[in-house]
Amino acid sequence: MHKSNTQGQIKNIVIVGGGTAGWMTASLLAKVLGKTLNITLVESDKIGIVGVGEATIPPIVNFNSAIGIDEKEFIKATKGTIKLGIEFNHWHNDGERYMHAFGSIGKKFPFCDFHHLWQKHQQLQNGSDNIDGNSFWDYSLNYQAAKQGKFAPIKHIPNTNLPGLAYAYHFDAGLYAKFLRKHAESLGVKRIEGTITDIAQDDKSGDIKSLKLEDGTNITGDLFIDCTGLAAILIEKTLNTGYDDYSHWLPCNRAIAVACEKTDHIEPYTRSTAHKVGWQWRIPLQHRTGNGLVYASKHMSDEEAKALLLKNIDGKPLAEPKVISFQTGRRRKQWNKNVIAIGLSSGFFEPLEATNIHLIQTAAIRLVKFFPHQGINLEEVNEFNRQSKVESEGIRDFIILHYKLNNRGDSEFWRACQRMDIPESLMNKIQLFKKTGKVFCQPDDLFTEIAWQQVMIGQGNIPEDYHPLVDTLSKEQLDDLMKNLKILINRTVETMPSHDDFLNSL
Ligand SMILES: Cc1cc2nc3c(=O)[nH]c(=O)nc-3n(C[C@H](O)[C@H](O)[C@H](O)COP(=O)(O)OP(=O)(O)OC[C@H]3O[C@@H](n4cnc5c(N)ncnc54)[C@H](O)[C@@H]3O)c2cc1C
């Protein structure tokens, strides 16, 4: 039994860092356990926040609602927009594109997923998958709405039991932190501004005892949440927890980001465009568009990256581009002694599938579930760390998939990704899908089978077979089913307001 330095009861929580991670964690802890805890958040105006991280995935809708945020207020305050998926341009071959659209595709059948039907239908039509022709994405409500710039928060396709749109948000990271700060303070979180210069540890246990600010203020606590971003001042600089490096699988280690003027129409999806080295994000907000290039410094200099980024943005830049260095990987233990790392301090997989804010959310939820109110118990810490590792590895594999299955070959960067050894778990998924069209996920996996199917197909891993159940339908039945689904989806999208109108209506 590992006891905290309070010999038991844990009541004084110190969250270090006031970026997305700090304020999301503060909001959830205050909302759920606020009555029993004293929660203090320390942040440094001098250091500021990383200022990127503006695209999310659908579970954030529930998180916001769980901490008591009104959706309209949130979208207005953060200059937010709707995100229906991520479009991947040139990732498989130059000139090709596909989308990881959120939500479902087609109609779910017992025993066999929709893409098996689509695949047989394609074969009967002698068609190859083409996103502008009879493609898998013709049957995605999210894709069709995204490309037509439409949005309405519908739970179902009218008069059917088919699911409606699944969505997430894009938002201004700085405004989100401010918005959450106000919210968390209204729930009782105490904020202290200042830069931490010294950290004191217990001589025996090595637990963190207190933090000292530049102005001499001393802050004591029972449990410390390290939300200090890439600096990781508690979990790494003090506790030397160690880092599992993923750069042999996820080779990018730099990003250069610049905001530019907004465009006339705001697209309800993120764009990810592969370049000769790395890829570029485009995140449309109400007042500006966020852009950034993610690249590997081994293959491209910062100067080249800056020139490439500025050549490929579609509005006037609003500031000087900012370079951010990182190392892909994760902290060996997310919870070590009386410190829990949440946000960039716990690791970073690169922003391709916008999973890092989600990992903040799940870590904060896990912390509430495992909250050590009577003292820290090693078995509990181990289980917390095990769960976070399993979750992270599933996400890691999904991101590696995009790199591994590229067919570009126009630079050593992409060729090395094609050749690289990948985790066995991922290799098995790729091969099983290729041979049988099947992909299986665990109940706790973040990315669903439909997400995997889209990226596998989009990256050219077309199955050699489909499920035998499909052959129980005649050609006419299959044709009718596919035709009717398409009609249903197109009609539903037609009746939706534009995304611009939706935002204006707020
Ligand atoms: C290039 C890039 C793009 C990204 N894009 C996405 C995306 O699209 N979607 C997504 O989900 N995630 C994305 N992420 C990750 C996302 O940005 C982060 O997960 C998120 O912003 C949380 O950051 P943070 O709060 O951990 O760190 P930060 O925002 O850096 O906050 C750190 C806080 O710690 C404080 N601090 C640090 N040192 C001290 C000190 N000594 N004393 C006092 N305070 C201190 C700082 O002042 C600050 O308040 C991206 C990350 C990068 C690098």
Coordinates of C-alpha atoms and ligand atoms in Angstrom, one line a residue:
M1 CA 0.0 0.0 0.0
H2 CA 1.5 3.3 -1.1
K3 CA 0.2 6.1 1.1
S4 CA 0.2 9.8 0.0
N5 CA 2.0 12.3 2.1
T6 CA -1.3 13.1 3.9
Q7 CA -1.3 9.5 5.3
G8 CA -4.7 8.9 4.0
Q9 CA -7.5 11.3 3.0
I10 CA -6.9 13.2 -0.3
K11 CA -8.7 16.5 -0.3
N12 CA -6.3 19.1 -1.7
I13 CA -5.9 18.7 -5.4
V14 CA -3.4 20.9 -7.3
I15 CA -3.7 21.0 -11.1
V16 CA -0.6 22.4 -12.6
G17 CA -1.3 24.1 -16.0
G18 CA -4.2 26.0 -17.5
G19 CA -4.4 24.8 -21.1
T20 CA -7.1 22.5 -22.5
A21 CA -5.9 19.7 -20.2
G22 CA -5.8 21.7 -17.0
W23 CA -9.2 23.3 -17.4
M24 CA -11.0 20.2 -18.7
T25 CA -9.7 18.2 -15.8
A26 CA -10.6 21.0 -13.3
S27 CA -14.1 21.3 -14.7
L28 CA -14.8 17.6 -14.5
L29 CA -13.3 17.1 -11.0
A30 CA -15.2 20.2 -9.7
K31 CA -18.5 19.1 -11.3
V32 CA -18.4 15.6 -9.9
L33 CA -16.3 15.8 -6.7
G34 CA -16.2 19.5 -6.1
K35 CA -18.1 19.3 -2.8
T36 CA -15.6 17.0 -1.2
L37 CA -12.3 18.5 -2.6
N38 CA -10.3 21.7 -2.6
I39 CA -9.2 22.2 -6.2
T40 CA -6.5 24.7 -7.1
L41 CA -5.2 25.3 -10.6
V42 CA -1.8 27.0 -11.1
E43 CA -1.0 28.5 -14.5
S44 CA 1.6 30.8 -15.9
D45 CA 0.7 33.7 -18.1
K46 CA 4.4 34.1 -18.9
I47 CA 4.6 30.6 -20.4
G48 CA 1.1 30.5 -21.9
I49 CA -0.5 27.5 -23.6
V50 CA 0.6 25.6 -26.6
G51 CA -2.3 27.2 -28.6
V52 CA -2.9 24.4 -31.1
G53 CA -5.3 21.4 -30.7
E54 CA -8.5 22.8 -32.2
A55 CA -10.1 19.7 -33.7
T56 CA -12.0 17.1 -31.7
I57 CA -13.9 13.8 -32.1
P58 CA -17.6 13.1 -31.2
P59 CA -17.2 11.9 -27.5
I60 CA -16.5 15.6 -26.6
V61 CA -20.2 16.3 -27.1
N62 CA -21.0 14.1 -24.1
F63 CA -18.1 15.4 -22.1
N64 CA -19.2 19.0 -22.5
S65 CA -22.7 18.1 -21.5
A66 CA -21.5 16.1 -18.5
I67 CA -19.6 19.1 -17.1
G68 CA -22.7 21.2 -17.6
I69 CA -21.8 23.3 -20.7
D70 CA -24.5 24.7 -22.9
E71 CA -23.7 23.8 -26.5
K72 CA -24.8 27.0 -28.1
E73 CA -22.9 29.1 -25.5
F74 CA -19.8 27.0 -26.0
I75 CA -19.9 27.2 -29.9
K76 CA -20.4 31.0 -29.7
A77 CA -17.7 31.6 -27.1
T78 CA -15.1 29.5 -28.7
K79 CA -15.9 30.6 -32.3
G80 CA -16.5 26.9 -32.9
T81 CA -17.7 25.1 -35.9
I82 CA -19.0 21.6 -36.6
K83 CA -16.7 18.7 -37.6
L84 CA -18.3 15.7 -39.4
G85 CA -15.1 13.9 -40.2
I86 CA -11.5 14.3 -41.6
E87 CA -10.9 14.4 -45.3
F88 CA -7.6 12.7 -46.3
N89 CA -6.1 14.1 -49.5
H90 CA -3.2 12.5 -51.3
W91 CA -2.6 10.0 -48.5
H92 CA -2.8 6.9 -50.5
N93 CA -1.7 8.2 -53.9
D94 CA -1.3 11.8 -55.1
G95 CA -4.7 13.0 -56.3
E96 CA -6.8 10.5 -54.3
R97 CA -8.9 11.4 -51.4
Y98 CA -11.2 9.8 -48.9
M99 CA -12.9 10.7 -45.6
H100 CA -12.9 9.2 -42.1
A101 CA -16.5 10.3 -41.7
F102 CA -17.9 10.0 -38.2
G103 CA -21.0 7.9 -37.5
S104 CA -22.2 4.9 -39.4
I105 CA -22.3 4.0 -43.1
G106 CA -25.2 2.4 -44.9
K107 CA -27.2 0.1 -42.7
K108 CA -25.9 -2.2 -40.0
F109 CA -26.7 -5.9 -40.4
P110 CA -26.5 -8.6 -37.8
F111 CA -23.3 -10.7 -38.3
C112 CA -21.9 -8.7 -41.2
D113 CA -21.0 -5.1 -41.7
F114 CA -22.4 -3.0 -44.5
H115 CA -19.1 -2.7 -46.4
H116 CA -19.4 -6.4 -47.4
L117 CA -22.6 -5.6 -49.2
W118 CA -21.1 -2.5 -50.8
Q119 CA -18.1 -4.6 -51.9
K120 CA -20.2 -7.2 -53.7
H121 CA -22.3 -4.4 -55.3
Q122 CA -19.1 -2.8 -56.5
Q123 CA -17.9 -6.1 -58.0
L124 CA -21.2 -6.6 -59.8
Q125 CA -20.9 -3.2 -61.3
N126 CA -17.3 -3.8 -62.2
G127 CA -16.6 -0.6 -60.4
S128 CA -13.5 0.5 -58.6
D129 CA -13.9 2.6 -55.5
N130 CA -14.0 6.2 -56.4
I131 CA -15.2 8.8 -54.0
D132 CA -16.9 10.8 -56.8
G133 CA -18.6 7.8 -58.3
N134 CA -20.4 4.8 -56.7
S135 CA -18.2 4.9 -53.6
F136 CA -18.4 3.6 -50.1
W137 CA -19.0 7.1 -48.9
D138 CA -22.2 7.5 -51.0
Y139 CA -23.7 5.7 -48.1
S140 CA -22.3 7.9 -45.4
L141 CA -24.7 10.6 -44.2
N142 CA -21.8 12.4 -42.5
Y143 CA -19.7 12.4 -45.7
Q144 CA -22.6 13.7 -47.9
A145 CA -23.5 16.4 -45.4
A146 CA -19.8 17.4 -45.0
K147 CA -19.2 17.8 -48.7
Q148 CA -22.4 19.7 -49.3
G149 CA -21.6 22.0 -46.3
K150 CA -24.8 21.0 -44.4
F151 CA -25.5 20.4 -40.8
A152 CA -28.5 19.7 -38.4
P153 CA -28.2 17.9 -35.1
I154 CA -30.4 15.0 -36.1
K155 CA -30.4 11.9 -34.0
H156 CA -31.9 9.7 -36.8
I157 CA -32.6 9.8 -40.5
P158 CA -36.3 10.8 -40.4
N159 CA -38.8 8.0 -40.3
T160 CA -36.2 5.3 -40.0
N161 CA -34.1 3.8 -37.2
L162 CA -30.9 4.7 -39.1
P163 CA -28.6 7.0 -37.1
G164 CA -28.3 10.7 -37.9
L165 CA -25.2 12.8 -37.9
A166 CA -22.3 12.1 -35.5
Y167 CA -20.4 15.3 -34.9
A168 CA -17.6 16.9 -33.0
Y169 CA -16.3 20.5 -32.9
H170 CA -13.5 22.7 -34.1
F171 CA -12.7 25.5 -31.7
D172 CA -10.2 28.2 -30.9
A173 CA -7.9 26.6 -28.3
G174 CA -7.2 29.9 -26.5
L175 CA -11.0 30.7 -26.3
Y176 CA -11.8 27.2 -25.1
A177 CA -9.3 27.4 -22.2
K178 CA -10.8 30.8 -21.2
F179 CA -14.4 29.5 -21.5
L180 CA -13.6 26.5 -19.4
R181 CA -11.7 28.6 -16.9
K182 CA -14.8 30.7 -16.3
H183 CA -16.9 27.5 -16.0
A184 CA -14.5 25.8 -13.6
E185 CA -14.2 28.9 -11.4
S186 CA -18.0 29.0 -11.2
L187 CA -17.8 25.4 -9.9
G188 CA -15.4 26.5 -7.1
V189 CA -11.9 25.9 -8.6
K190 CA -9.4 28.4 -7.2
R191 CA -6.9 29.8 -9.8
I192 CA -3.4 31.0 -9.0
E193 CA -1.3 32.7 -11.6
G194 CA 2.4 32.3 -11.4
T195 CA 5.4 30.4 -12.7
I196 CA 6.6 27.3 -10.7
T197 CA 10.4 27.5 -10.1
D198 CA 10.9 24.8 -7.4
I199 CA 9.2 21.5 -6.6
A200 CA 9.7 19.9 -3.2
Q201 CA 9.4 16.1 -2.7
D202 CA 8.9 14.0 0.4
D203 CA 12.3 12.6 1.4
K204 CA 11.0 9.0 2.0
S205 CA 8.3 8.4 -0.5
G206 CA 9.4 10.8 -3.3
D207 CA 5.8 12.2 -3.5
I208 CA 5.4 15.8 -4.5
K209 CA 4.9 17.9 -1.3
S210 CA 4.7 21.5 -2.6
L211 CA 5.4 23.9 -5.4
K212 CA 7.1 27.2 -5.2
L213 CA 6.2 30.1 -7.5
E214 CA 8.6 32.8 -8.7
D215 CA 7.1 35.3 -6.2
G216 CA 7.9 32.9 -3.3
T217 CA 4.3 31.6 -2.9
N218 CA 4.2 28.0 -1.6
I219 CA 1.5 25.7 -2.8
T220 CA 0.9 22.4 -0.9
G221 CA -1.3 19.5 -2.0
D222 CA -2.1 15.8 -1.6
L223 CA -2.6 14.9 -5.3
F224 CA -1.0 16.8 -8.2
I225 CA -2.2 16.7 -11.8
D226 CA 0.5 17.5 -14.2
C227 CA -1.1 19.5 -17.1
T228 CA 2.1 21.4 -17.9
G229 CA 2.0 20.4 -21.6
L230 CA 5.3 19.4 -23.3
A231 CA 7.3 20.7 -20.3
A232 CA 6.0 17.8 -18.1
I233 CA 7.6 19.5 -15.0
L234 CA 6.2 17.0 -12.4
I235 CA 5.8 13.7 -14.1
E236 CA 9.1 13.8 -16.0
K237 CA 11.4 16.7 -14.9
T238 CA 10.8 15.8 -11.2
L239 CA 9.8 12.1 -11.1
N240 CA 11.8 10.9 -14.2
T241 CA 9.0 8.6 -15.2
G242 CA 10.4 7.7 -18.6
Y243 CA 8.9 7.8 -22.1
D244 CA 8.0 5.1 -24.7
D245 CA 9.2 6.6 -27.9
Y246 CA 7.0 5.9 -31.0
S247 CA 9.0 7.9 -33.5
H248 CA 10.0 4.7 -35.4
W249 CA 6.3 4.3 -36.2
L250 CA 5.1 7.9 -36.1
P251 CA 8.1 9.7 -37.6
C252 CA 6.9 13.4 -37.5
N253 CA 8.5 15.5 -34.7
R254 CA 7.7 19.0 -35.7
A255 CA 4.7 21.1 -36.5
I256 CA 4.5 24.6 -37.9
A257 CA 1.2 26.4 -37.3
V258 CA -0.3 29.6 -38.7
A259 CA -3.8 31.0 -38.6
C260 CA -5.2 32.7 -41.7
E261 CA -8.2 34.7 -42.6
K262 CA -11.5 32.9 -42.7
T263 CA -13.1 31.7 -46.0
D264 CA -16.5 32.6 -47.2
H265 CA -18.0 29.2 -46.5
I266 CA -17.0 27.3 -43.5
E267 CA -16.6 23.6 -44.2
P268 CA -17.9 21.3 -41.5
Y269 CA -14.8 19.0 -41.6
T270 CA -11.1 19.0 -41.1
R271 CA -8.8 18.6 -44.1
S272 CA -5.6 16.6 -43.9
T273 CA -3.4 16.9 -47.0
A274 CA -0.3 14.8 -47.4
H275 CA 2.8 16.5 -48.8
K276 CA 6.1 15.1 -50.0
V277 CA 7.1 15.1 -46.3
G278 CA 4.4 14.9 -43.7
W279 CA 1.0 16.5 -44.0
Q280 CA -1.0 19.7 -43.5
W281 CA -4.1 20.3 -41.4
R282 CA -6.8 22.8 -42.2
I283 CA -9.3 23.6 -39.4
P284 CA -12.1 26.1 -40.3
L285 CA -13.3 28.3 -37.4
Q286 CA -15.9 31.1 -37.4
H287 CA -13.3 33.9 -37.3
R288 CA -10.2 32.3 -38.9
T289 CA -8.8 29.1 -40.4
G290 CA -6.2 27.1 -38.5
N291 CA -3.4 25.6 -40.6
G292 CA -0.3 23.6 -39.8
L293 CA 2.2 21.4 -41.3
V294 CA 3.3 18.2 -39.5
Y295 CA 6.7 17.0 -40.7
A296 CA 9.9 15.1 -39.8
S297 CA 12.9 17.3 -39.2
K298 CA 15.1 14.5 -40.5
H299 CA 13.5 15.1 -44.0
M300 CA 12.6 18.7 -44.0
S301 CA 14.0 21.9 -42.5
D302 CA 11.9 24.4 -40.6
E303 CA 12.5 27.0 -43.4
E304 CA 11.3 24.5 -46.1
A305 CA 8.3 23.7 -43.9
K306 CA 7.4 27.3 -43.5
A307 CA 7.6 28.0 -47.2
L308 CA 5.5 24.9 -48.0
L309 CA 2.8 25.8 -45.5
L310 CA 2.5 29.4 -46.6
K311 CA 2.3 28.3 -50.2
N312 CA -0.7 26.1 -49.4
I313 CA -3.0 28.2 -47.2
D314 CA -6.2 29.8 -48.6
G315 CA -6.3 33.1 -46.8
K316 CA -3.9 35.8 -45.6
P317 CA -1.8 34.7 -42.7
L318 CA -2.7 36.5 -39.4
A319 CA 0.6 35.9 -37.6
E320 CA 4.1 34.6 -38.0
P321 CA 4.1 30.8 -38.2
K322 CA 5.1 29.1 -35.0
V323 CA 7.2 25.9 -34.8
I324 CA 6.5 23.3 -32.2
S325 CA 8.8 20.4 -31.5
F326 CA 7.6 17.1 -30.1
Q327 CA 8.4 13.5 -29.8
T328 CA 5.7 11.0 -30.5
G329 CA 5.1 8.5 -27.7
R330 CA 3.7 8.2 -24.2
R331 CA 4.8 8.5 -20.6
R332 CA 5.6 5.0 -19.2
K333 CA 3.2 5.6 -16.3
Q334 CA 0.5 8.1 -16.6
W335 CA 0.1 8.0 -12.8
N336 CA 3.4 7.9 -10.8
K337 CA 3.4 8.4 -7.0
N338 CA 1.0 11.3 -6.3
V339 CA 1.2 12.7 -9.8
I340 CA -1.1 12.0 -12.7
A341 CA -0.1 13.4 -16.1
I342 CA -3.0 14.6 -18.3
G343 CA -2.6 16.2 -21.7
L344 CA 0.6 16.7 -23.6
S345 CA 2.6 15.9 -20.4
S346 CA 1.4 12.3 -20.7
G347 CA 2.5 11.9 -24.3
F348 CA 1.6 12.9 -27.8
F349 CA 0.7 10.8 -30.9
E350 CA 0.7 13.6 -33.3
P351 CA -2.6 15.3 -34.4
L352 CA -3.6 13.2 -37.4
E353 CA -6.9 11.8 -35.9
A354 CA -7.4 14.6 -33.3
T355 CA -7.2 12.1 -30.4
N356 CA -5.2 14.1 -27.8
I357 CA -8.0 16.2 -26.4
H358 CA -10.0 13.0 -26.3
L359 CA -7.3 11.4 -24.2
I360 CA -7.5 14.3 -21.8
Q361 CA -11.2 13.6 -21.5
T362 CA -10.8 9.9 -20.8
A363 CA -7.9 10.4 -18.4
A364 CA -10.0 12.9 -16.4
I365 CA -12.9 10.5 -16.4
R366 CA -10.6 7.6 -15.3
L367 CA -9.3 9.8 -12.5
V368 CA -12.8 10.4 -11.2
K369 CA -13.5 6.6 -11.4
F370 CA -10.3 5.7 -9.6
F371 CA -10.3 8.7 -7.3
P372 CA -8.0 7.8 -4.3
H373 CA -10.0 9.6 -1.6
Q374 CA -8.5 7.4 1.3
G375 CA -4.9 7.4 0.0
I376 CA -3.1 6.1 -3.0
N377 CA -3.2 2.3 -3.5
L378 CA -0.6 0.8 -5.7
E379 CA -3.0 -1.8 -7.2
E380 CA -5.4 1.0 -8.2
V381 CA -2.5 3.0 -9.8
N382 CA -1.4 -0.1 -11.8
E383 CA -4.9 -0.7 -13.1
F384 CA -5.2 3.0 -14.0
N385 CA -1.9 2.8 -15.9
R386 CA -2.9 -0.5 -17.6
Q387 CA -6.2 0.9 -18.9
S388 CA -4.6 4.0 -20.2
K389 CA -1.9 2.0 -22.0
V390 CA -4.4 -0.3 -23.7
E391 CA -6.5 2.7 -24.8
S392 CA -3.4 4.5 -26.1
E393 CA -2.1 1.6 -28.0
G394 CA -5.4 1.1 -29.9
I395 CA -5.2 4.8 -31.0
R396 CA -1.5 4.6 -31.8
D397 CA -2.2 1.6 -34.2
F398 CA -5.0 3.5 -35.9
I399 CA -2.7 6.5 -36.6
I400 CA 0.2 4.3 -37.8
L401 CA -2.2 2.6 -40.3
H402 CA -2.4 5.9 -42.4
Y403 CA 1.3 6.1 -42.7
K404 CA 2.0 2.4 -43.3
L405 CA -0.5 2.0 -46.1
N406 CA 0.6 5.0 -48.1
N407 CA 1.4 4.2 -51.8
R408 CA 3.1 7.5 -52.5
G409 CA 6.7 6.6 -52.8
D410 CA 7.6 10.1 -53.9
S411 CA 10.1 10.7 -51.1
E412 CA 12.2 8.7 -48.7
F413 CA 9.9 9.9 -45.9
W414 CA 6.9 8.0 -47.4
R415 CA 9.0 5.0 -48.6
A416 CA 10.4 4.5 -45.1
C417 CA 6.8 4.5 -43.8
Q418 CA 5.9 1.7 -46.3
R419 CA 8.9 -0.4 -45.2
M420 CA 8.6 0.2 -41.5
D421 CA 7.9 -2.7 -39.1
I422 CA 4.6 -2.1 -37.3
P423 CA 3.1 -3.4 -34.1
E424 CA 1.9 -7.0 -34.5
S425 CA -1.6 -6.0 -33.4
L426 CA -1.9 -3.7 -36.4
M427 CA -0.2 -6.1 -38.9
N428 CA -2.9 -8.7 -37.9
K429 CA -5.7 -6.2 -38.5
I430 CA -4.4 -5.2 -41.9
Q431 CA -3.9 -8.8 -43.1
L432 CA -7.3 -10.0 -41.8
F433 CA -9.0 -7.1 -43.5
K434 CA -7.2 -7.8 -46.8
K435 CA -8.1 -11.4 -46.8
T436 CA -11.6 -11.4 -45.4
G437 CA -12.9 -7.8 -45.1
K438 CA -13.3 -8.3 -41.4
V439 CA -12.1 -6.0 -38.7
F440 CA -12.7 -6.6 -35.0
C441 CA -12.5 -4.0 -32.2
Q442 CA -12.7 -4.4 -28.5
P443 CA -15.7 -2.8 -26.7
D444 CA -13.4 -0.1 -25.2
D445 CA -11.6 0.8 -28.4
L446 CA -12.0 4.4 -29.4
F447 CA -12.2 3.8 -33.1
T448 CA -15.0 1.6 -34.3
E449 CA -15.0 -1.0 -37.0
I450 CA -16.5 1.6 -39.4
A451 CA -13.6 4.0 -38.8
W452 CA -11.1 1.2 -39.5
Q453 CA -13.0 0.1 -42.6
Q454 CA -12.9 3.7 -44.0
V455 CA -9.2 4.2 -43.5
M456 CA -8.3 0.6 -44.8
I457 CA -10.4 1.2 -47.9
G458 CA -9.3 4.8 -48.3
Q459 CA -5.6 3.7 -48.0
G460 CA -6.1 1.1 -50.7
N461 CA -6.4 -2.1 -48.6
I462 CA -9.3 -3.5 -50.5
P463 CA -10.6 -6.9 -49.2
E464 CA -10.2 -10.0 -51.4
D465 CA -13.5 -11.5 -50.1
Y466 CA -16.8 -10.5 -48.6
H467 CA -19.0 -12.2 -46.0
P468 CA -21.0 -15.2 -47.4
L469 CA -24.3 -13.7 -46.0
V470 CA -24.2 -11.2 -48.7
D471 CA -24.9 -14.0 -51.3
T472 CA -28.2 -14.7 -49.7
L473 CA -29.5 -11.5 -51.4
S474 CA -30.3 -11.6 -55.1
K475 CA -28.7 -9.1 -57.4
E476 CA -32.0 -7.2 -57.6
Q477 CA -32.4 -7.2 -53.8
L478 CA -28.9 -5.8 -53.4
D479 CA -29.4 -3.2 -56.1
D480 CA -32.7 -2.1 -54.5
L481 CA -31.1 -1.9 -51.1
M482 CA -28.2 0.2 -52.3
K483 CA -30.3 2.5 -54.4
N484 CA -32.8 3.1 -51.6
L485 CA -30.1 3.9 -49.1
K486 CA -28.6 6.4 -51.4
I487 CA -31.9 8.1 -52.0
L488 CA -32.6 8.2 -48.3
I489 CA -29.3 9.8 -47.5
N490 CA -29.5 12.3 -50.3
R491 CA -33.0 13.4 -49.4
T492 CA -32.0 13.8 -45.7
V493 CA -29.0 16.0 -46.7
E494 CA -31.2 18.1 -49.0
T495 CA -33.5 19.0 -46.2
M496 CA -30.7 20.1 -43.9
P497 CA -29.7 23.8 -43.4
S498 CA -26.2 24.8 -44.5
H499 CA -23.5 24.7 -41.9
D500 CA -23.1 28.5 -42.3
D501 CA -26.9 28.9 -41.6
F502 CA -26.6 26.7 -38.6
L503 CA -23.8 28.8 -37.2
N504 CA -25.6 32.0 -37.9
S505 CA -28.7 30.7 -36.1
L506 CA -26.7 30.5 -32.9
Ligands
LIG1 C1 0.9 20.7 -33.4 C2 -0.1 20.2 -32.6 C3 -1.4 20.0 -33.1 C4 -2.4 19.5 -32.2 N1 -3.7 19.3 -32.8 C5 -4.6 18.6 -32.0 C6 -5.9 18.4 -32.5 O1 -6.3 18.9 -33.6 N2 -6.8 17.8 -31.7 C7 -6.4 17.3 -30.5 O2 -7.2 16.6 -29.8 N3 -5.2 17.6 -30.0 C8 -4.3 18.2 -30.7 N4 -3.1 18.5 -30.2 C9 -2.9 18.2 -28.8 C10 -3.5 19.4 -28.0 O3 -3.0 20.6 -28.4 C11 -3.3 19.2 -26.5 O4 -3.6 17.9 -26.1 C12 -4.1 20.2 -25.7 O5 -3.9 21.5 -26.2 C13 -3.7 20.2 -24.3 O6 -2.5 20.8 -24.1 P1 -2.0 20.9 -22.6 O7 -3.1 21.6 -21.8 O8 -1.5 19.6 -22.2 O9 -0.7 21.9 -22.7 P2 -0.6 23.5 -22.8 O10 -1.7 24.1 -23.6 O11 0.8 23.7 -23.3 O12 -0.7 24.0 -21.3 C14 0.3 23.9 -20.4 C15 0.0 24.8 -19.2 O13 1.0 24.5 -18.2 C16 1.5 25.8 -17.8 N5 2.8 25.6 -17.3 C17 3.9 25.0 -17.9 N6 5.0 25.2 -17.2 C18 4.7 25.8 -16.1 C19 5.4 26.3 -14.9 N7 6.7 26.1 -14.8 N8 4.7 27.0 -14.0 C20 3.4 27.2 -14.1 N9 2.6 26.8 -15.2 C21 3.3 26.2 -16.1 C22 1.3 26.7 -19.0 O14 1.3 28.0 -18.6 C23 0.0 26.3 -19.5 O15 -1.0 26.9 -18.8 C24 -2.1 19.1 -30.9 C25 -0.8 19.3 -30.4 C26 0.2 19.8 -31.2 C27 1.5 20.0 -30.6

